[in-house]
CSV table of C-alpha atoms in Angstrom, one decimal:
chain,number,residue,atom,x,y,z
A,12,UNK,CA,103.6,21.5,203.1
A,13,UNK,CA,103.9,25.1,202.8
A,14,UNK,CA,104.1,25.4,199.2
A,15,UNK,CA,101.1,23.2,199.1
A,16,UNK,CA,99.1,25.3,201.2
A,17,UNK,CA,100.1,28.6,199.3
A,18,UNK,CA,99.6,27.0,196.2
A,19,UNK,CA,96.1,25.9,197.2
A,20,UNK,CA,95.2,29.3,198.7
A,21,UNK,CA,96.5,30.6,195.4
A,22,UNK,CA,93.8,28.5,193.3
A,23,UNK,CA,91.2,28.8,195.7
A,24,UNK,CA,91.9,32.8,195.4
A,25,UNK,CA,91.8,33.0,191.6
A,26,UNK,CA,88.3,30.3,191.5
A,27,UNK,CA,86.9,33.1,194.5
A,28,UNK,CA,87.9,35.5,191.6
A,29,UNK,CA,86.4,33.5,188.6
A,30,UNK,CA,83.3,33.3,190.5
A,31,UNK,CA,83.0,37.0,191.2
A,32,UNK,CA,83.4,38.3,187.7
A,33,UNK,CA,81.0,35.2,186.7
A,34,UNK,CA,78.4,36.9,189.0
A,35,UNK,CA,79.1,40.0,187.8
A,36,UNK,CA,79.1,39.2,184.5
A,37,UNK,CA,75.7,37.1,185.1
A,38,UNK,CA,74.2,40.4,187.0
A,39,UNK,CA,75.4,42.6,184.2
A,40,UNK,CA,73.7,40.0,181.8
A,41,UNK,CA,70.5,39.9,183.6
A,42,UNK,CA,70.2,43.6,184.2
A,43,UNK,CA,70.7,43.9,180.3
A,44,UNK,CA,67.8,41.0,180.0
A,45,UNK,CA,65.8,42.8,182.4
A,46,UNK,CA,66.0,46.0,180.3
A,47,UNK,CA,65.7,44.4,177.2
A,48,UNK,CA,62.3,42.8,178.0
A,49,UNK,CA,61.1,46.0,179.9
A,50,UNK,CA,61.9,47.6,176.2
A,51,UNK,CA,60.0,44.7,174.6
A,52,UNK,CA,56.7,45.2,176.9
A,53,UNK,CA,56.2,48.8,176.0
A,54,UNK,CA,56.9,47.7,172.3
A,55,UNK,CA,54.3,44.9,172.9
A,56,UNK,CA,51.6,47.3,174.4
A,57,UNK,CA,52.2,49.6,171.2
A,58,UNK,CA,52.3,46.5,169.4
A,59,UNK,CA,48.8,46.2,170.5
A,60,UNK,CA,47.8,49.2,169.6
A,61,UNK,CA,48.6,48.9,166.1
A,62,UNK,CA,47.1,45.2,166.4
A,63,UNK,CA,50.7,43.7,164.8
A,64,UNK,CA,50.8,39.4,165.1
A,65,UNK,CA,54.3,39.3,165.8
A,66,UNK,CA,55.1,37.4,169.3
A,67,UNK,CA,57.6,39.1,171.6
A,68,UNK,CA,59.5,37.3,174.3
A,69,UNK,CA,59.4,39.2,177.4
A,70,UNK,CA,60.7,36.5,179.8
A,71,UNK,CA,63.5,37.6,181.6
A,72,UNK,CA,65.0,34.4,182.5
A,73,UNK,CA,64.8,33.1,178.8
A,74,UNK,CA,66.3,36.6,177.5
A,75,UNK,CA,68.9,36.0,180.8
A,76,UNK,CA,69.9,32.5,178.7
A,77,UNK,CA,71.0,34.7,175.6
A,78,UNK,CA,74.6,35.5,175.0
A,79,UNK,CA,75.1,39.3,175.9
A,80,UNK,CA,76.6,40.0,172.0
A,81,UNK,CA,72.8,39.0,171.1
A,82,UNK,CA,71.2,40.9,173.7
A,83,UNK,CA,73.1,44.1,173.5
A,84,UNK,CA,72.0,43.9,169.4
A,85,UNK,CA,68.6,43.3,170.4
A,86,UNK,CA,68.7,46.1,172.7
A,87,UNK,CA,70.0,48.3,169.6
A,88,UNK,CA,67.2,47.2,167.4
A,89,UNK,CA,64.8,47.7,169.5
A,90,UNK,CA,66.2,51.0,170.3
A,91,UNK,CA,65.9,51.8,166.8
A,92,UNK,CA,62.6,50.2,166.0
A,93,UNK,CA,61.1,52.5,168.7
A,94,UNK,CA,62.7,56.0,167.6
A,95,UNK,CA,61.2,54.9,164.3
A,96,UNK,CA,58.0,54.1,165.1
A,97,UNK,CA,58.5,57.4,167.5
A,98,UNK,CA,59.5,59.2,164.2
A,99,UNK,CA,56.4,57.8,162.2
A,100,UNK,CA,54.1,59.0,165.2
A,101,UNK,CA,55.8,62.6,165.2
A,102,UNK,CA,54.7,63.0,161.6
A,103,UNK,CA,51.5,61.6,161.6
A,104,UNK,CA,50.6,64.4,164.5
A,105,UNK,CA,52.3,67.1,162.5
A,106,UNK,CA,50.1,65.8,159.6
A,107,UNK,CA,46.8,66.2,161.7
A,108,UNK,CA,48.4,69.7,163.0
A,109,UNK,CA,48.9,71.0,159.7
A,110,UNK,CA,45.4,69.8,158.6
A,111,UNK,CA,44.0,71.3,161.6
A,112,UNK,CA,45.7,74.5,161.3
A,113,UNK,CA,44.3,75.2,157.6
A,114,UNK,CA,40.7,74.2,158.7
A,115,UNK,CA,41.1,77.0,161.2
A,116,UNK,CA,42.5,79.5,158.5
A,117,UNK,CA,39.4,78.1,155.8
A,118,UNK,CA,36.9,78.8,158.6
A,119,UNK,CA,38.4,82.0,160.0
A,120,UNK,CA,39.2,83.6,156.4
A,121,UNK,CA,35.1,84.4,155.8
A,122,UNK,CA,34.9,85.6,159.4
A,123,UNK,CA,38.1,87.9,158.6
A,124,UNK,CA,36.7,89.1,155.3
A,125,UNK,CA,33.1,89.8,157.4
A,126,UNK,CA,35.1,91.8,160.0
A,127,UNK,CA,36.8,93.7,156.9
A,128,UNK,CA,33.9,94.3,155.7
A,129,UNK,CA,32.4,96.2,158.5
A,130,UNK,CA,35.5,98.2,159.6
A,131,UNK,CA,35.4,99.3,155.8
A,132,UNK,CA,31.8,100.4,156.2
A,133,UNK,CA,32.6,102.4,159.6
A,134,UNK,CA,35.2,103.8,158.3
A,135,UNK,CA,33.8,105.3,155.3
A,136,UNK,CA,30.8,106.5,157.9
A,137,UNK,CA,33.6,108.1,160.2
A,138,UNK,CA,35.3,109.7,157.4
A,139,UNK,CA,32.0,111.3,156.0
A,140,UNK,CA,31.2,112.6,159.6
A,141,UNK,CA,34.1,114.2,159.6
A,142,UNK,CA,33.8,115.7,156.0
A,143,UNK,CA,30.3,117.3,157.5
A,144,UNK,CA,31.8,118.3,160.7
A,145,UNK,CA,34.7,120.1,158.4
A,146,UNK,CA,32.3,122.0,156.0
A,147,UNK,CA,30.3,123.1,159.0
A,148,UNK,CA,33.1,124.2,160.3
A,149,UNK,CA,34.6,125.8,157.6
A,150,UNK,CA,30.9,127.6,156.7
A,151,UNK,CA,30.8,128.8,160.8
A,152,UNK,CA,34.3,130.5,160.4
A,153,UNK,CA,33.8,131.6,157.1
A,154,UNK,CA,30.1,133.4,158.7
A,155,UNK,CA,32.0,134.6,161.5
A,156,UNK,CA,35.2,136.1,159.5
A,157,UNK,CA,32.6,137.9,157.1
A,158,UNK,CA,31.0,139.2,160.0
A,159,UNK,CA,33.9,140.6,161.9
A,160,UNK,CA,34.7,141.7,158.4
A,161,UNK,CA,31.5,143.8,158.3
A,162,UNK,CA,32.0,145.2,161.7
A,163,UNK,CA,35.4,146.1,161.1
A,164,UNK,CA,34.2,148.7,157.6
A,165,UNK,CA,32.5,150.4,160.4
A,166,UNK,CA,35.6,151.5,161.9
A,167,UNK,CA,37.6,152.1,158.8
A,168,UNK,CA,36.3,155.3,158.5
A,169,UNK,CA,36.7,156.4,161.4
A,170,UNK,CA,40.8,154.8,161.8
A,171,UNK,CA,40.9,157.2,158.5
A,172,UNK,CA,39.8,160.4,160.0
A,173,UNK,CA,41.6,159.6,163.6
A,174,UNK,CA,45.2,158.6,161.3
A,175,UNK,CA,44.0,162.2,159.1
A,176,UNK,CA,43.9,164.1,162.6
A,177,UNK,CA,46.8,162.7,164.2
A,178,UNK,CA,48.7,163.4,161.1
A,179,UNK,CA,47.7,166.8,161.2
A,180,UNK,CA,48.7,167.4,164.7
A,181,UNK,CA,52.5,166.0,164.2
A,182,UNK,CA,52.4,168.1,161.0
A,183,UNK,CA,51.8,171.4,163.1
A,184,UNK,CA,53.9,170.2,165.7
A,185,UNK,CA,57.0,169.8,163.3
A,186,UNK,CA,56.4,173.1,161.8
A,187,UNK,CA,56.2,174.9,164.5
């Protein structure tokens, strides 16, 4: 009697078992269903977008009834199709960048050359103020160096006569 009741908690232990990883493997299946159709609504919606006929299932209890091999490949292609698509939506936004980007350079480079343009003409006004300011100047120092220079003939003649004196007086002094 024994040995039957062991035996029998024995099976009823492994079915307990059995049903456990059956759950799990049923929960592990329906969260991968539950993903799979959460993926396959935002691919619908973009489906939308880009108006595509192609019917989706999105049913999670349907997708639940797939085997898990099919889902998890599901799950990969979808995975794919949307970095793809994802891809193909990168580059069409670069595209209008780049387009964008030389529209801004066409319609700046007239404003640039404008801009030039002027800086050029100020520039060469600066630099001719400058010239002027120089010559006058040059012509005030030159006036004012020929007039120190007339001022100073005044005194030439007399430095000579005071040098001829004070030569005179060493002179007498060293021959005496």
């Amino acid at each position: 009697e024994r040995e039957r009741l062991r035996a029998e908690a024995v099976r009823r232990d492994r079915e307990r078992q059995e049903r456990e990883r059956a759950e799990e493997e049923a929960d592990t299946k329906r969260r991968l269903a539950e993903q799979l159709a959460e993926q396959r609504k935002t691919i619908k919606k973009a489906m939308k977008k880009s108006d595509a006929k192609k019917e989706i299932e999105t049913d999670v209890d349907a997708l639940a009834a797939m085997s898990t091999q099919k889902l998890v490949t599901e799950q990969r292609e979808l995975i794919a199709d949307e970095r793809a698509e994802f891809e193909k939506r990168l580059e069409t936004l670069r595209k209008k960048q780049d387009y964008l980007e030389r529209a801004r350079r066409e319609a700046e480079a007239p404003l640039l050359r404008a801009a030039y343009e002027k800086s050029l003409v100020t520039d060469r006004e600066k630099h001719e103020q400058r010239v002027k300011d120089f010559v006058n100047s040059a012509k005030q120092s030159r006036a004012h160096a020929v007039a120190n220079q007339a001022r100073l003939r005044k005194v030439v003649e007399d430095k000579a006569k005071f040098e001829a004196a004070r030569l005179e007086a060493r002179r007498a002094i060293h021959e005496a």
